[in-house]
mmCIF file of C-alpha atoms in Angstrom:
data_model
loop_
_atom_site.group_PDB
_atom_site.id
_atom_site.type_symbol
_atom_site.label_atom_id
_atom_site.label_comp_id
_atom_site.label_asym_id
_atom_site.label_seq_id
_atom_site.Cartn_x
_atom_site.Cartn_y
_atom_site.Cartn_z
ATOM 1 C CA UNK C 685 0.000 0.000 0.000
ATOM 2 C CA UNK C 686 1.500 3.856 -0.696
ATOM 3 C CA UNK C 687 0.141 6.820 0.097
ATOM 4 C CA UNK C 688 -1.170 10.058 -2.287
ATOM 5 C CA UNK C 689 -4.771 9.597 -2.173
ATOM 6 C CA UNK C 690 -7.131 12.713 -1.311
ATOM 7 C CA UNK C 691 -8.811 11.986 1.814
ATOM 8 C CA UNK C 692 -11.013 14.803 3.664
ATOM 9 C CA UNK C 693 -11.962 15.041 7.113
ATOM 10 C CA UNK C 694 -14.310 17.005 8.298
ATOM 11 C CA UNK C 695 -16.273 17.148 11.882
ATOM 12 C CA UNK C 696 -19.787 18.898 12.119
ATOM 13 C CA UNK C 697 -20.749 20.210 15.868
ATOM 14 C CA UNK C 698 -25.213 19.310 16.047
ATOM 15 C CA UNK C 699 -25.570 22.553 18.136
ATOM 16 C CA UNK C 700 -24.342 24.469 15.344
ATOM 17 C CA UNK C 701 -23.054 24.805 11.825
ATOM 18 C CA UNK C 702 -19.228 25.192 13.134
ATOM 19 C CA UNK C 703 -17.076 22.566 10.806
ATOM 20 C CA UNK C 704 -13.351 21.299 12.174
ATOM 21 C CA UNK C 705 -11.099 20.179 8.962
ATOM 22 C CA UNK C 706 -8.615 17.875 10.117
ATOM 23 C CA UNK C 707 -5.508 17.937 8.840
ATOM 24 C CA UNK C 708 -4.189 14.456 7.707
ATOM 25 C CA UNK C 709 -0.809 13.114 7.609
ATOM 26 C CA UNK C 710 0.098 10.795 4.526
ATOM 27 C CA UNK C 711 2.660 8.317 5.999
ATOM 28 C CA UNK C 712 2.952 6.799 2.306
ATOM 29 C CA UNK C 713 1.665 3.276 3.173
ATOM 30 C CA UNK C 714 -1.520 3.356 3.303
ATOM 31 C CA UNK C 715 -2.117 5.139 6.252
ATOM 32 C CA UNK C 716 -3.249 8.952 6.759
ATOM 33 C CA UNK C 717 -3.028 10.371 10.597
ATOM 34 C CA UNK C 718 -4.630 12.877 11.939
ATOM 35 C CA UNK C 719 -5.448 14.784 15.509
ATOM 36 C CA UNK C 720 -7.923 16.991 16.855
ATOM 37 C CA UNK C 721 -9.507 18.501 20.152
ATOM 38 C CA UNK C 722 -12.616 19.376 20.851
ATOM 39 C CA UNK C 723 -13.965 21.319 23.644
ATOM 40 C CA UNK C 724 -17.453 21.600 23.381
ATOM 41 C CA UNK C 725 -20.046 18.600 24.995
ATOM 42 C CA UNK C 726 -21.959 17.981 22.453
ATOM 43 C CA UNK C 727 -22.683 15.203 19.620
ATOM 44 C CA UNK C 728 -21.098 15.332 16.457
ATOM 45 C CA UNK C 729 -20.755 13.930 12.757
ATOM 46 C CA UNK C 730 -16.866 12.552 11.388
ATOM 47 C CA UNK C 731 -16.845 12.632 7.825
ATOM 48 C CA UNK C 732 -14.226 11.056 6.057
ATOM 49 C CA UNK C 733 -14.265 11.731 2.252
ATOM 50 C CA UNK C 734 -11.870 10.503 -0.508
ATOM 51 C CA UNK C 735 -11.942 12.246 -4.131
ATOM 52 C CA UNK C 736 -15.077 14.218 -2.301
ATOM 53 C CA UNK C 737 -17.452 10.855 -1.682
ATOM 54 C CA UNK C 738 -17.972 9.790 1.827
ATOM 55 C CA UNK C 739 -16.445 6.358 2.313
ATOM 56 C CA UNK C 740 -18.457 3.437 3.653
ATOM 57 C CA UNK C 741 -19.997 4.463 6.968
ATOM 58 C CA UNK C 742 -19.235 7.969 7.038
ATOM 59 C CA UNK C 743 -20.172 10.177 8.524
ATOM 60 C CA UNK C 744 -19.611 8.745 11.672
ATOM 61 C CA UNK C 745 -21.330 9.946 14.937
ATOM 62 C CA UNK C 746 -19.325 11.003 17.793
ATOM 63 C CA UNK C 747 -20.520 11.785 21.162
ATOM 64 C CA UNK C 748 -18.143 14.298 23.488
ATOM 65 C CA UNK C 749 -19.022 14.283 27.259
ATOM 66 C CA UNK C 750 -17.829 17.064 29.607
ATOM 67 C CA UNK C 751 -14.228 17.339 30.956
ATOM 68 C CA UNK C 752 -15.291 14.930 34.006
ATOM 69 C CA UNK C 753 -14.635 17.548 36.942
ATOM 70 C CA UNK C 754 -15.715 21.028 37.902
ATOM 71 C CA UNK C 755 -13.666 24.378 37.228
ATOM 72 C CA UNK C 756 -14.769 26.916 39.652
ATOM 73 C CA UNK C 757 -14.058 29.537 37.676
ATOM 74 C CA UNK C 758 -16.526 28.133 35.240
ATOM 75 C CA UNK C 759 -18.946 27.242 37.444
ATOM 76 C CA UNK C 760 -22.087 29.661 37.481
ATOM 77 C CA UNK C 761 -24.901 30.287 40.024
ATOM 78 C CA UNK C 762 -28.548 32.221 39.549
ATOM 79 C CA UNK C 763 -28.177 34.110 42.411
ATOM 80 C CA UNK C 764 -29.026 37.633 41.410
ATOM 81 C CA UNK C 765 -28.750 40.949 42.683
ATOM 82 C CA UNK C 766 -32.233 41.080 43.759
ATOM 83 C CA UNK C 767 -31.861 37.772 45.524
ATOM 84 C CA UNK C 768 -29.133 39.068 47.901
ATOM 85 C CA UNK C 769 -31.679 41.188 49.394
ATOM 86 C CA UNK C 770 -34.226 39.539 51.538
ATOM 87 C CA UNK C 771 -36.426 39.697 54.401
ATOM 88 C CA UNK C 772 -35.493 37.827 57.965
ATOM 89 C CA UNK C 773 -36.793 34.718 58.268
ATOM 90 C CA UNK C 774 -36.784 34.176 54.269
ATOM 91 C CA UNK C 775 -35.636 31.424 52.317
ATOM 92 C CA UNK C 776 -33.670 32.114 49.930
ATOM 93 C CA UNK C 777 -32.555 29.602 46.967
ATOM 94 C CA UNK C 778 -30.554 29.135 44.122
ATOM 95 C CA UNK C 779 -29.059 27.154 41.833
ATOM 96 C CA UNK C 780 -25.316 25.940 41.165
ATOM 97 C CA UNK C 781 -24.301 24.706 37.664
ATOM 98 C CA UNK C 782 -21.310 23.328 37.548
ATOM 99 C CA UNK C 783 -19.234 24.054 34.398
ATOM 100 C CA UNK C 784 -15.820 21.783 32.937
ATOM 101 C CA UNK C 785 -12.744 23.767 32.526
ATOM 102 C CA UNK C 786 -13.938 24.773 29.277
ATOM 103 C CA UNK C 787 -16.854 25.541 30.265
ATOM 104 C CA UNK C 788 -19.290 22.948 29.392
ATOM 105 C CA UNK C 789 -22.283 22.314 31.943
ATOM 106 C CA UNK C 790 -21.279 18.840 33.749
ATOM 107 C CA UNK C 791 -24.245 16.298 33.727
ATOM 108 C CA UNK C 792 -23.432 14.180 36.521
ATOM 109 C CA UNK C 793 -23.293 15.221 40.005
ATOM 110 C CA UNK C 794 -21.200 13.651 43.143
ATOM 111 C CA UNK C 795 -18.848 16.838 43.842
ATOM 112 C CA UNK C 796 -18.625 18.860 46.755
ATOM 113 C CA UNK C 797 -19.591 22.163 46.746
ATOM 114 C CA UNK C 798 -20.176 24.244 50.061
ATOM 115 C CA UNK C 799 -21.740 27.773 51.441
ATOM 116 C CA UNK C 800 -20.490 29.996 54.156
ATOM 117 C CA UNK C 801 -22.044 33.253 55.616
ATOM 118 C CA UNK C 802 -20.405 35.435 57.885
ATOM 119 C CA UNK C 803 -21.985 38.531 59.778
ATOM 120 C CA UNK C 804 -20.175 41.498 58.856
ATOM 121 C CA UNK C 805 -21.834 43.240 62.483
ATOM 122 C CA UNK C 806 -20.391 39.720 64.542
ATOM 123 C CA UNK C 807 -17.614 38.780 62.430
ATOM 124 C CA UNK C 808 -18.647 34.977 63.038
ATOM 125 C CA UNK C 809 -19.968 32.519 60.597
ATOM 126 C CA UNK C 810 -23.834 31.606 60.157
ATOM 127 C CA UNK C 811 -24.304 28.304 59.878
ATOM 128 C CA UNK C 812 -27.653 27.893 57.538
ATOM 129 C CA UNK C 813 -26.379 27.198 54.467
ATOM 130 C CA UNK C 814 -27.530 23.950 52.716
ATOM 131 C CA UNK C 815 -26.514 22.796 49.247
ATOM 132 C CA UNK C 816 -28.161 19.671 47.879
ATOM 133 C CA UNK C 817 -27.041 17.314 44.906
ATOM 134 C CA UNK C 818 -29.241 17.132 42.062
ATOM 135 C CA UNK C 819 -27.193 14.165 40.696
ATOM 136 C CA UNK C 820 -27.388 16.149 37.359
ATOM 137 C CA UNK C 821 -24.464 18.959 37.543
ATOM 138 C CA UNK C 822 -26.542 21.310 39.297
ATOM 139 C CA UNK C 823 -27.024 21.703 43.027
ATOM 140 C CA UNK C 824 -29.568 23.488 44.843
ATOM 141 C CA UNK C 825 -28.357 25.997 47.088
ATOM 142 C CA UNK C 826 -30.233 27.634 50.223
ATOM 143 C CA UNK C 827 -30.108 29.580 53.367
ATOM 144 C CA UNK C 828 -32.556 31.358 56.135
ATOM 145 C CA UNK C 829 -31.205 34.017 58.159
ATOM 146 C CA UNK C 830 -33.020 35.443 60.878
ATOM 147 C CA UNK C 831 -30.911 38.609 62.012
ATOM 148 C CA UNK C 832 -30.957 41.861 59.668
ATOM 149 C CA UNK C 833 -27.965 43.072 58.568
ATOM 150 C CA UNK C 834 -24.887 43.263 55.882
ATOM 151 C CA UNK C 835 -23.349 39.422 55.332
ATOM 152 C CA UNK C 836 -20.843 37.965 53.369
ATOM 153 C CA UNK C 837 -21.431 34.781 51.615
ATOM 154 C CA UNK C 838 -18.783 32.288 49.453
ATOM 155 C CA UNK C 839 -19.520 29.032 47.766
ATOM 156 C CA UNK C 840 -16.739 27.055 47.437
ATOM 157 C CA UNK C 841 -15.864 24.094 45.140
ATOM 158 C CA UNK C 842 -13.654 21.179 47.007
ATOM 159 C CA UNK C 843 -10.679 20.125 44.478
ATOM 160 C CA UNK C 844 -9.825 17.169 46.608
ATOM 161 C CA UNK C 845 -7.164 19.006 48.093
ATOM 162 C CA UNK C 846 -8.798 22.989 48.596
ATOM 163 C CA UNK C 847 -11.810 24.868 48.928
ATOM 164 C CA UNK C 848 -11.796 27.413 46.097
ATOM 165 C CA UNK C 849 -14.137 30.419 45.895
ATOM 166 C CA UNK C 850 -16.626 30.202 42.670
ATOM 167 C CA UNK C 851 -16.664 32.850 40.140
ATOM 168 C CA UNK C 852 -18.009 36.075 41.402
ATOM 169 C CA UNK C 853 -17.666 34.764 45.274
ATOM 170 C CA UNK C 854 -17.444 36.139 48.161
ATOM 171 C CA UNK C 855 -20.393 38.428 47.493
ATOM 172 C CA UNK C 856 -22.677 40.632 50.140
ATOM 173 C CA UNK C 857 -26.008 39.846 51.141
ATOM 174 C CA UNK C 858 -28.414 42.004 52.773
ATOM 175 C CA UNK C 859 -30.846 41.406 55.161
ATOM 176 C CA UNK C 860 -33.974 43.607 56.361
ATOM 177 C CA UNK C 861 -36.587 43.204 59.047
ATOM 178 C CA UNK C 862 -39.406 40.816 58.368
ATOM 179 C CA UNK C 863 -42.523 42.549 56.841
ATOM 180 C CA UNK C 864 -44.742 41.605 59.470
ATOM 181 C CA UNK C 865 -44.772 43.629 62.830
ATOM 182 C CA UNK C 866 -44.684 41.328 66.425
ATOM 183 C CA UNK C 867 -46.642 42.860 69.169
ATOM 184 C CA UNK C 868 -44.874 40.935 71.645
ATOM 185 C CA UNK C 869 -42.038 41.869 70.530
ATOM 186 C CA UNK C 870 -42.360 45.762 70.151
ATOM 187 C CA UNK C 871 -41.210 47.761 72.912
ATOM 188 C CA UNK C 872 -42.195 51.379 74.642
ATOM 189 C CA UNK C 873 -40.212 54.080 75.856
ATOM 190 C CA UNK C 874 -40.589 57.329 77.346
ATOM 191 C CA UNK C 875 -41.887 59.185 79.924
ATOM 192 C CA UNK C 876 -45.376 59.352 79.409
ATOM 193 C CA UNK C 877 -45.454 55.663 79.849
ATOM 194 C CA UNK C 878 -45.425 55.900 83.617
ATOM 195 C CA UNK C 879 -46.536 59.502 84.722
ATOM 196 C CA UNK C 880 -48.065 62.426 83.389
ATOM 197 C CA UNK C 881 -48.869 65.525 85.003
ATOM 198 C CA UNK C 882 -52.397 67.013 84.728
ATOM 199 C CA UNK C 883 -53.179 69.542 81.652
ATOM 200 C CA UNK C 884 -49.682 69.060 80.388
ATOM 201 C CA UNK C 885 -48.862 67.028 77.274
ATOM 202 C CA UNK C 886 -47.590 63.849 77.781
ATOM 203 C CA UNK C 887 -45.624 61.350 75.145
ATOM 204 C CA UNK C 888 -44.284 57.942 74.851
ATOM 205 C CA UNK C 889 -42.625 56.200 71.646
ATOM 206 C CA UNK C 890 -43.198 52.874 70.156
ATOM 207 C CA UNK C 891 -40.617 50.749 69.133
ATOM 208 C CA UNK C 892 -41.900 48.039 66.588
ATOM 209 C CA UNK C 893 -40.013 44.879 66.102
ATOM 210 C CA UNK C 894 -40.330 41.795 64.081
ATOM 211 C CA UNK C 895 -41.213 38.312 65.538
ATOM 212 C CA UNK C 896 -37.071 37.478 65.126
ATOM 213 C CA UNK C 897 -36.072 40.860 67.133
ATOM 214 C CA UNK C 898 -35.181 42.896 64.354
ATOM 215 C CA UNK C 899 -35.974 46.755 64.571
ATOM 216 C CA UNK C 900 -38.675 47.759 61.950
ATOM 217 C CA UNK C 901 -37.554 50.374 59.415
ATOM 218 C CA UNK C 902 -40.334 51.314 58.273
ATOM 219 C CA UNK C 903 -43.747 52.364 59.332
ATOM 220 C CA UNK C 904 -47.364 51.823 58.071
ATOM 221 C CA UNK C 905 -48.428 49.589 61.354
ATOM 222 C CA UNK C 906 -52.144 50.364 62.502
ATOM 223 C CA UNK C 907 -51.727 51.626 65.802
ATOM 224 C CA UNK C 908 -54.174 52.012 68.326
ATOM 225 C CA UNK C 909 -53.936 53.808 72.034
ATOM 226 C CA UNK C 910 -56.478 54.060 74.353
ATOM 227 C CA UNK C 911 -55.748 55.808 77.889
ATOM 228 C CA UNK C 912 -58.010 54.472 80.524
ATOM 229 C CA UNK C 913 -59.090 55.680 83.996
ATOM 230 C CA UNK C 914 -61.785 52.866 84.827
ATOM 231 C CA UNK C 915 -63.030 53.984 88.134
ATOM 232 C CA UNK C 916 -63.533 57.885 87.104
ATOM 233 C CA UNK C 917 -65.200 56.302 83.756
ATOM 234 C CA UNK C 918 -62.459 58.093 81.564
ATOM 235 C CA UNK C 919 -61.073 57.770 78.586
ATOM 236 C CA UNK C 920 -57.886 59.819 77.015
ATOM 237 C CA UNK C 921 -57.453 60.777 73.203
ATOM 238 C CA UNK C 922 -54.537 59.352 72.099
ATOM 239 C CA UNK C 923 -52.477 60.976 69.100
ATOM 240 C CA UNK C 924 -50.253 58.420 67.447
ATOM 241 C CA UNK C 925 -48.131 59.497 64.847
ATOM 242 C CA UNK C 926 -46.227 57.415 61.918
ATOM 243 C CA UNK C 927 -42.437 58.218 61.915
ATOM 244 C CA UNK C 928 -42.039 56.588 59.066
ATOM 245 C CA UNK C 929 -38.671 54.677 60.481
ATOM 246 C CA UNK C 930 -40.586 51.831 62.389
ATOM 247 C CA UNK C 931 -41.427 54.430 65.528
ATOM 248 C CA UNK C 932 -44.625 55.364 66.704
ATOM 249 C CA UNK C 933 -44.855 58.887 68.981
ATOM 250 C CA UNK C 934 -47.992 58.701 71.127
ATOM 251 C CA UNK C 935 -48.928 62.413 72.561
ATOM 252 C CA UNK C 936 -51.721 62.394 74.769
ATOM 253 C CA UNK C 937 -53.064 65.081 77.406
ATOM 254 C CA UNK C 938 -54.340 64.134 80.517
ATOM 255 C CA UNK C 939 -57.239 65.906 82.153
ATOM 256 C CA UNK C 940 -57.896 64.478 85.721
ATOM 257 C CA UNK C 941 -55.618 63.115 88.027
ATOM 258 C CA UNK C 942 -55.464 59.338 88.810
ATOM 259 C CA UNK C 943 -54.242 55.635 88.053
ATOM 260 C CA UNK C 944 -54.830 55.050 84.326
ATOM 261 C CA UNK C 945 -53.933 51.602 82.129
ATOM 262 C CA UNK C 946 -52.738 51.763 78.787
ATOM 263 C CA UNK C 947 -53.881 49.928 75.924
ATOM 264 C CA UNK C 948 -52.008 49.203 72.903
ATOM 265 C CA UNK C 949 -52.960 47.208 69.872
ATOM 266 C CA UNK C 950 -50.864 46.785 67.131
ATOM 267 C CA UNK C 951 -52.442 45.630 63.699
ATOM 268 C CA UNK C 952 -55.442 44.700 66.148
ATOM 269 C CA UNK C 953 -53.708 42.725 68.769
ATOM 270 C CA UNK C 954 -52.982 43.998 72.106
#
């Protein structure tokens, strides 16, 4: 057998219309080699030509998997901007892909990623972070944190030998005060709480709080006071104002002298 003959190979990606021409080397008996490398997961078509007709067979189908094991600077996540701002008590989730070196999305699972959070106001670590396997390259990643504040957060990929920091990681997170006011929670303060003299304005503040402890920041409770003097039959008007900042002031003005009980309901609960 000798060489000379004018074989053509070609490989077709099925995502797209991208063609690799391989270049062949005649060794003059018989043979032709050639090399290539391909990058991209995907399936594709060999075709092997000579004198432009596909020989028997061809084209041949070729199927490239992923590079077997996770680059974290490939890797990507969906957690937004808007999802690093939540409420206390709120789960938030999102999802991992893990990429190949060259950044192909893996399809198996069985690596080990992790999540940290760290309070920026404590300087300690939060442990609430939960990532779970989907056993499909992607992992589902979650946390709940109860305390409002700025936080820190990494996802790490685990080499076998280090934790390395994803693409785009350490990031900040943000947490703010549940929506939802606690009336057991909320606290008073002032003056007017405990004494008041007679004709003279009197005042007290209200402090609302969620149900985790965290200091409301903004306002639009319904808040009711009613200043009662049960044996003289009375009953004080109560002006409660909206601050706007999670603070109620509560002016009142006493007209009779005596033991009076305060009543407070937030959002209709005492």
């Amino acid at each position: 057998a000798s060489g000379g003959e004018n074989f053509k190979v070609y490989i077709a990606c099925a995502d797209n219309e991208d063609e690799l021409f391989v270049q062949l080397n005649d060794t003059n008996d018989g043979k032709y080699d050639g090399n290539f490398v391909l990058t991209k997961s995907s399936s594709y078509k060999v075709n092997i030509q000579l004198e432009d007709q596909h020989i028997k067979d061809s084209p041949f189908k070729l199927k490239i998997k992923d590079a077997g094991s996770s680059d974290p600077s490939q890797c990507k996540t969906t957690l937004s901007e808007e999802l690093k701002k939540s409420k206390a008590g709120e789960k938030v989730t999102f999802t991992l892909q893990a990429n190949d070196k060259f950044g192909n999305n893996r399809t198996e699972g069985g690596e080990k990623f992790i999540g940290r959070v760290v309070s920026k106001k404590k300087m300690e670590e939060i442990e609430c972070v939960e990532v779970k396997d989907n056993s499909n390259g992607t992992y589902e990643v979650s946390y709940t944190l109860r305390e409002e504040g700025p936080y820190a957060m990494q996802v790490l990929y685990f080499d076998n030998t280090n934790y390395i920091d994803l693409e785009g990681f350490p990031t900040d997170i943000h947490i703010t005060p549940a929506d939802e006011t606690d009336p057991l929670k909320t606290t008073l303060e002032g003056d007017g709480l405990k004494k008041a003299i007679s004709h003279q304005p009197a005042q007290f503040m209200i402090h609302t709080l969620d149900k985790f402890g965290n200091k409301k920041t903004k306002g639009g409770d319904s808040i009711e006071v009613n200043i009662i003097n049960s044996k003289k039959n009375i009953s004080l008007a109560a002006e409660v104002t909206d601050l706007n900042d999670g603070t109620y002031e509560v002016n009142y003005l006493p007209t009779s002298v005596g033991q009076y009980e305060i009543e407070i309901k937030i959002n209709n609960v005492n």
